[in-house]
Amino acid sequence: MTTTVSSEVKYIMDIIEEILTCDDNSLADERLLQEIIEKDAIRTVFHPIVDLYSASVIGYEVLSRGVPPMESPVKMFQVANEANLLWPLEYACRKKAITKISSLPQDKRSLLYFINVAPNILSDPRFKKGFTLENIQQYELDQRNLVIEITERNVINDHDHLESLIRHYSSQGFKISLDDFGSGYSGLETLVTASPHYIKLDMSIVRDIHLSPYKQVLVKALNAFAENVNARFIAEGVEEWEELETLLMLGVRYAQGFLFSRPKEEPVEISDEIREMIFSIVTPHTYRDHELDETIELLTEPGTSIELGRATCEDIFNLFKKDAALHFIIMVDSEKPIALITKQDFYMKAGGPFGYSLFQSRPAEYIAKKTPLIVRKDIPVVKLAKLAMERPYDDLYDPVIAVDDNGKYAGIVTMKQLLLRSVRLQIQSAQDANPLTGLPGNRAIEKWILKAMEDEEFSVVYCDLDKFKEYNDVYGFMAGDDLIRLTAKILVEGAGMIPGEARVGHIGGDDFVIVSPSIVSCDVLRSICQSFDGEKLSLFKPEDIDRGFYEAISRKGERIQVPLVTLSMAVIDSRNTESVRQPAFLSHIASSLKKEAKLQSARERRSTFLYERRHYDSRSVKM
């Protein structure tokens, strides 16, 4: 078989051969880079960015490659910087990327494309002159699908100018992303300047995050910040399943890395195998960052579905025409949902004097929405309502597609159903929540314990303040309220260190409960005790701290010395309860264990915890 080689490629290969025999390496590198730029030998590749909750691709980072021996972008830009070729190289990469994106099928062009731009290039007048809304539209691209990804290779000297440029592009509909946040020059000042729509966490923080509690605390805080400023937080460089599972537990929804796919010359979807693995670790507890855990399963309707490749746009038109109540059609491939057709979107695209004749014979998938929101049917209602309202405006009122544990189509949930049920659940939650701490009360706690007892491992930690009544009498009820709120804060922070989704509830008064889907370690409990004993001092008078007690009047009218308030915790877990899985029995055990824990705290004059060491089975239940 004869292989045809283009004249440009042959020319480049000749140059490479000549360069390999050159004695001056830097000169050889510079000449090769010039030839790569002049002969348009840049290769564009696409690296997928994944929505972990739906195991679907939301877009791609657009990367550039050269030709061997200068295939590496790091090598290309290093040589370009030394040879004063940064602008020509950036321009060549960007032009090739835009051209490549514009050649993709319509369904692919509707995804997001992250294009790297260094701040000094963004500030170059030639960039603003060439990268315009008009030029982008000439390529038949929607600027709302293009994300300018700011990469900081050098110090930014003029943040004010950068901010004005970012405002200029944002106002035109372009999105902004901050790359490699947490490394090099990609710091807080640039974050404030850019006010990005996307924040991409540097891979150095992601690497081995499952082994680093310090990194986990940092990422949890950064993810919460991103949510509060309405930015999407993307973890870069994910390579191990353990890293991914930890990121999910910390609330991270979007990720990118070799774990899903290496950069490819065509924008590919993630494989079914990878998708199934993601679904297997996006467990119900991953979704549940809210005390309201009623799932959408009861809201799910069968809906109408069609098999990929089995219908034309004319068939879809006839289906909508025949059934006035039909508003949504789900497209499936081997029982797995891949696209959504809404009546409104269909008529908008296929309507008009020429629309129908243009589309009627085309496959139905040509006009379908390729990135609907797809979730597991065990996601909580309140959580899904939040996710659904984060979608782009054009998709805001589309139904949500539910799948089972195997990723197969299970039905749809309409936004009307979702929002009505979410509001009702939140009203119920507000009625049950403790007004002082805002933590869920007894009804939620009982549900948590019942759910936890279904698993092989669980822990229930009963927490109680010692000498709280005396403190309240001496220091006043306002100080008492402050102490209760402080206790709630410390317990919530401590629960955040427990693997899985541990939850904190407020039984009432000075009684709290931590319910965990795993065994709570001594280290976590010790940390909670130390935090309480340290932070409580801000609520005592200096002289009482020095003495280690305060004075109070007993019921007999006598002046007594009362030790500083301590926290006692009684821990009951699955290791000692075997077949005894009744909340009432746990409470019965805890009653005596709490008394022992309180005595221990009184003896040691500090906060302590005590594990239940006695063994119980079904024969032990005598209440």
PDB file of N, CA and C in Angstrom, residues 543-595:
ATOM      1  N   GLU A 543     -10.226  35.470  84.976  1.00  0.00           N
ATOM      2  CA  GLU A 543      -9.949  34.948  86.316  1.00  0.00           C
ATOM      3  C   GLU A 543     -10.489  33.529  86.499  1.00  0.00           C
ATOM      4  N   ASP A 544     -11.610  33.225  85.837  1.00  0.00           N
ATOM      5  CA  ASP A 544     -12.158  31.866  85.924  1.00  0.00           C
ATOM      6  C   ASP A 544     -11.275  30.872  85.172  1.00  0.00           C
ATOM      7  N   ILE A 545     -10.705  31.342  84.054  1.00  0.00           N
ATOM      8  CA  ILE A 545      -9.790  30.478  83.288  1.00  0.00           C
ATOM      9  C   ILE A 545      -8.554  30.163  84.122  1.00  0.00           C
ATOM     10  N   ASP A 546      -8.009  31.204  84.795  1.00  0.00           N
ATOM     11  CA  ASP A 546      -6.807  31.003  85.613  1.00  0.00           C
ATOM     12  C   ASP A 546      -7.064  30.025  86.754  1.00  0.00           C
ATOM     13  N   ARG A 547      -8.244  30.137  87.394  1.00  0.00           N
ATOM     14  CA  ARG A 547      -8.563  29.262  88.527  1.00  0.00           C
ATOM     15  C   ARG A 547      -8.999  27.867  88.085  1.00  0.00           C
ATOM     16  N   GLY A 548      -9.544  27.792  86.848  1.00  0.00           N
ATOM     17  CA  GLY A 548     -10.062  26.513  86.369  1.00  0.00           C
ATOM     18  C   GLY A 548     -11.461  26.230  86.853  1.00  0.00           C
ATOM     19  N   PHE A 549     -12.120  27.241  87.410  1.00  0.00           N
ATOM     20  CA  PHE A 549     -13.502  27.082  87.857  1.00  0.00           C
ATOM     21  C   PHE A 549     -14.139  28.467  88.008  1.00  0.00           C
ATOM     22  N   TYR A 550     -15.443  28.481  88.174  1.00  0.00           N
ATOM     23  CA  TYR A 550     -16.164  29.717  88.500  1.00  0.00           C
ATOM     24  C   TYR A 550     -17.087  29.412  89.670  1.00  0.00           C
ATOM     25  N   GLU A 551     -17.555  30.452  90.322  1.00  0.00           N
ATOM     26  CA  GLU A 551     -18.377  30.257  91.504  1.00  0.00           C
ATOM     27  C   GLU A 551     -19.847  30.384  91.162  1.00  0.00           C
ATOM     28  N   ALA A 552     -20.658  29.538  91.801  1.00  0.00           N
ATOM     29  CA  ALA A 552     -22.102  29.553  91.585  1.00  0.00           C
ATOM     30  C   ALA A 552     -22.803  29.288  92.913  1.00  0.00           C
ATOM     31  N   ILE A 553     -24.103  29.511  92.934  1.00  0.00           N
ATOM     32  CA  ILE A 553     -24.914  29.248  94.117  1.00  0.00           C
ATOM     33  C   ILE A 553     -25.691  27.957  93.893  1.00  0.00           C
ATOM     34  N   SER A 554     -25.534  27.007  94.811  1.00  0.00           N
ATOM     35  CA  SER A 554     -26.230  25.723  94.689  1.00  0.00           C
ATOM     36  C   SER A 554     -27.700  25.877  95.042  1.00  0.00           C
ATOM     37  N   ARG A 555     -28.461  24.809  94.845  1.00  0.00           N
ATOM     38  CA  ARG A 555     -29.884  24.828  95.176  1.00  0.00           C
ATOM     39  C   ARG A 555     -30.111  25.041  96.674  1.00  0.00           C
ATOM     40  N   LYS A 556     -29.108  24.680  97.466  1.00  0.00           N
ATOM     41  CA  LYS A 556     -29.218  24.870  98.916  1.00  0.00           C
ATOM     42  C   LYS A 556     -28.800  26.271  99.338  1.00  0.00           C
ATOM     43  N   GLY A 557     -28.426  27.097  98.343  1.00  0.00           N
ATOM     44  CA  GLY A 557     -28.019  28.457  98.668  1.00  0.00           C
ATOM     45  C   GLY A 557     -26.566  28.577  99.064  1.00  0.00           C
ATOM     46  N   GLU A 558     -25.791  27.535  98.829  1.00  0.00           N
ATOM     47  CA  GLU A 558     -24.377  27.550  99.187  1.00  0.00           C
ATOM     48  C   GLU A 558     -23.523  27.949  97.988  1.00  0.00           C
ATOM     49  N   ARG A 559     -22.425  28.673  98.264  1.00  0.00           N
ATOM     50  CA  ARG A 559     -21.493  29.040  97.203  1.00  0.00           C
ATOM     51  C   ARG A 559     -20.604  27.838  96.893  1.00  0.00           C
ATOM     52  N   ILE A 560     -20.575  27.453  95.604  1.00  0.00           N
ATOM     53  CA  ILE A 560     -19.797  26.279  95.200  1.00  0.00           C
ATOM     54  C   ILE A 560     -18.859  26.629  94.050  1.00  0.00           C
ATOM     55  N   GLN A 561     -17.836  25.792  93.868  1.00  0.00           N
ATOM     56  CA  GLN A 561     -16.895  25.944  92.757  1.00  0.00           C
ATOM     57  C   GLN A 561     -17.297  24.985  91.635  1.00  0.00           C
ATOM     58  N   VAL A 562     -17.525  25.559  90.451  1.00  0.00           N
ATOM     59  CA  VAL A 562     -17.969  24.759  89.306  1.00  0.00           C
ATOM     60  C   VAL A 562     -16.851  24.717  88.263  1.00  0.00           C
ATOM     61  N   PRO A 563     -16.389  23.534  87.864  1.00  0.00           N
ATOM     62  CA  PRO A 563     -15.339  23.462  86.829  1.00  0.00           C
ATOM     63  C   PRO A 563     -15.842  23.995  85.492  1.00  0.00           C
ATOM     64  N   LEU A 564     -14.907  24.417  84.647  1.00  0.00           N
ATOM     65  CA  LEU A 564     -15.276  24.932  83.324  1.00  0.00           C
ATOM     66  C   LEU A 564     -16.027  23.860  82.536  1.00  0.00           C
ATOM     67  N   VAL A 565     -16.946  24.313  81.694  1.00  0.00           N
ATOM     68  CA  VAL A 565     -17.774  23.394  80.906  1.00  0.00           C
ATOM     69  C   VAL A 565     -16.890  22.494  80.036  1.00  0.00           C
ATOM     70  N   THR A 566     -17.231  21.219  80.003  1.00  0.00           N
ATOM     71  CA  THR A 566     -16.535  20.272  79.123  1.00  0.00           C
ATOM     72  C   THR A 566     -17.549  19.581  78.216  1.00  0.00           C
ATOM     73  N   LEU A 567     -17.021  18.935  77.189  1.00  0.00           N
ATOM     74  CA  LEU A 567     -17.844  18.184  76.235  1.00  0.00           C
ATOM     75  C   LEU A 567     -17.573  16.696  76.428  1.00  0.00           C
ATOM     76  N   SER A 568     -18.630  15.926  76.640  1.00  0.00           N
ATOM     77  CA  SER A 568     -18.492  14.469  76.775  1.00  0.00           C
ATOM     78  C   SER A 568     -19.192  13.790  75.611  1.00  0.00           C
ATOM     79  N   MET A 569     -18.520  12.788  75.033  1.00  0.00           N
ATOM     80  CA  MET A 569     -19.077  12.095  73.869  1.00  0.00           C
ATOM     81  C   MET A 569     -19.103  10.589  74.106  1.00  0.00           C
ATOM     82  N   ALA A 570     -20.264   9.999  73.861  1.00  0.00           N
ATOM     83  CA  ALA A 570     -20.442   8.548  73.968  1.00  0.00           C
ATOM     84  C   ALA A 570     -20.579   7.978  72.565  1.00  0.00           C
ATOM     85  N   VAL A 571     -19.699   7.029  72.215  1.00  0.00           N
ATOM     86  CA  VAL A 571     -19.619   6.524  70.843  1.00  0.00           C
ATOM     87  C   VAL A 571     -20.098   5.077  70.775  1.00  0.00           C
ATOM     88  N   ILE A 572     -21.096   4.837  69.931  1.00  0.00           N
ATOM     89  CA  ILE A 572     -21.594   3.483  69.686  1.00  0.00           C
ATOM     90  C   ILE A 572     -21.472   3.211  68.196  1.00  0.00           C
ATOM     91  N   ASP A 573     -20.868   2.091  67.825  1.00  0.00           N
ATOM     92  CA  ASP A 573     -20.714   1.804  66.400  1.00  0.00           C
ATOM     93  C   ASP A 573     -21.060   0.353  66.090  1.00  0.00           C
ATOM     94  N   SER A 574     -20.969   0.021  64.812  1.00  0.00           N
ATOM     95  CA  SER A 574     -21.423  -1.283  64.315  1.00  0.00           C
ATOM     96  C   SER A 574     -20.573  -2.443  64.815  1.00  0.00           C
ATOM     97  N   ARG A 575     -19.385  -2.172  65.337  1.00  0.00           N
ATOM     98  CA  ARG A 575     -18.510  -3.253  65.780  1.00  0.00           C
ATOM     99  C   ARG A 575     -19.060  -3.979  67.008  1.00  0.00           C
ATOM    100  N   ASN A 576     -19.962  -3.314  67.751  1.00  0.00           N
ATOM    101  CA  ASN A 576     -20.445  -3.906  68.999  1.00  0.00           C
ATOM    102  C   ASN A 576     -21.943  -4.190  69.011  1.00  0.00           C
ATOM    103  N   THR A 577     -22.591  -3.973  67.879  1.00  0.00           N
ATOM    104  CA  THR A 577     -24.050  -4.110  67.898  1.00  0.00           C
ATOM    105  C   THR A 577     -24.583  -5.236  67.021  1.00  0.00           C
ATOM    106  N   GLU A 578     -23.788  -5.756  66.122  1.00  0.00           N
ATOM    107  CA  GLU A 578     -24.156  -6.884  65.259  1.00  0.00           C
ATOM    108  C   GLU A 578     -25.582  -6.770  64.737  1.00  0.00           C
ATOM    109  N   SER A 579     -26.448  -7.680  65.166  1.00  0.00           N
ATOM    110  CA  SER A 579     -27.806  -7.724  64.614  1.00  0.00           C
ATOM    111  C   SER A 579     -28.765  -6.762  65.307  1.00  0.00           C
ATOM    112  N   VAL A 580     -28.278  -6.021  66.291  1.00  0.00           N
ATOM    113  CA  VAL A 580     -29.145  -5.064  66.985  1.00  0.00           C
ATOM    114  C   VAL A 580     -29.118  -3.760  66.214  1.00  0.00           C
ATOM    115  N   ARG A 581     -30.131  -3.505  65.431  1.00  0.00           N
ATOM    116  CA  ARG A 581     -30.163  -2.311  64.593  1.00  0.00           C
ATOM    117  C   ARG A 581     -31.453  -1.531  64.863  1.00  0.00           C
ATOM    118  N   GLN A 582     -31.627  -1.102  66.131  1.00  0.00           N
ATOM    119  CA  GLN A 582     -32.810  -0.353  66.523  1.00  0.00           C
ATOM    120  C   GLN A 582     -32.380   0.963  67.167  1.00  0.00           C
ATOM    121  N   PRO A 583     -32.835   2.112  66.645  1.00  0.00           N
ATOM    122  CA  PRO A 583     -32.446   3.407  67.212  1.00  0.00           C
ATOM    123  C   PRO A 583     -32.753   3.518  68.699  1.00  0.00           C
ATOM    124  N   ALA A 584     -33.906   2.991  69.122  1.00  0.00           N
ATOM    125  CA  ALA A 584     -34.283   3.086  70.530  1.00  0.00           C
ATOM    126  C   ALA A 584     -33.283   2.347  71.421  1.00  0.00           C
ATOM    127  N   PHE A 585     -32.783   1.198  70.925  1.00  0.00           N
ATOM    128  CA  PHE A 585     -31.822   0.436  71.718  1.00  0.00           C
ATOM    129  C   PHE A 585     -30.481   1.170  71.791  1.00  0.00           C
ATOM    130  N   LEU A 586     -30.077   1.805  70.699  1.00  0.00           N
ATOM    131  CA  LEU A 586     -28.846   2.603  70.729  1.00  0.00           C
ATOM    132  C   LEU A 586     -28.956   3.707  71.765  1.00  0.00           C
ATOM    133  N   SER A 587     -30.103   4.368  71.794  1.00  0.00           N
ATOM    134  CA  SER A 587     -30.327   5.436  72.763  1.00  0.00           C
ATOM    135  C   SER A 587     -30.257   4.898  74.188  1.00  0.00           C
ATOM    136  N   HIS A 588     -30.777   3.689  74.384  1.00  0.00           N
ATOM    137  CA  HIS A 588     -30.751   3.043  75.696  1.00  0.00           C
ATOM    138  C   HIS A 588     -29.302   2.777  76.133  1.00  0.00           C
ATOM    139  N   ILE A 589     -28.492   2.258  75.220  1.00  0.00           N
ATOM    140  CA  ILE A 589     -27.078   2.013  75.525  1.00  0.00           C
ATOM    141  C   ILE A 589     -26.374   3.332  75.827  1.00  0.00           C
ATOM    142  N   ALA A 590     -26.666   4.346  75.006  1.00  0.00           N
ATOM    143  CA  ALA A 590     -25.989   5.635  75.129  1.00  0.00           C
ATOM    144  C   ALA A 590     -26.255   6.293  76.473  1.00  0.00           C
ATOM    145  N   SER A 591     -27.430   6.065  77.022  1.00  0.00           N
ATOM    146  CA  SER A 591     -27.804   6.702  78.284  1.00  0.00           C
ATOM    147  C   SER A 591     -26.804   6.373  79.388  1.00  0.00           C
ATOM    148  N   SER A 592     -26.464   5.096  79.531  1.00  0.00           N
ATOM    149  CA  SER A 592     -25.497   4.708  80.570  1.00  0.00           C
ATOM    150  C   SER A 592     -24.073   5.084  80.180  1.00  0.00           C
ATOM    151  N   LEU A 593     -23.769   4.998  78.880  1.00  0.00           N
ATOM    152  CA  LEU A 593     -22.414   5.320  78.424  1.00  0.00           C
ATOM    153  C   LEU A 593     -22.109   6.800  78.615  1.00  0.00           C
ATOM    154  N   LYS A 594     -23.123   7.664  78.404  1.00  0.00           N
ATOM    155  CA  LYS A 594     -22.917   9.104  78.591  1.00  0.00           C
ATOM    156  C   LYS A 594     -22.580   9.427  80.049  1.00  0.00           C
ATOM    157  N   LYS A 595     -23.204   8.719  80.977  1.00  0.00           N
ATOM    158  CA  LYS A 595     -22.915   8.948  82.395  1.00  0.00           C
ATOM    159  C   LYS A 595     -21.457   8.628  82.697  1.00  0.00           C
TER     160      LYS A 595
END
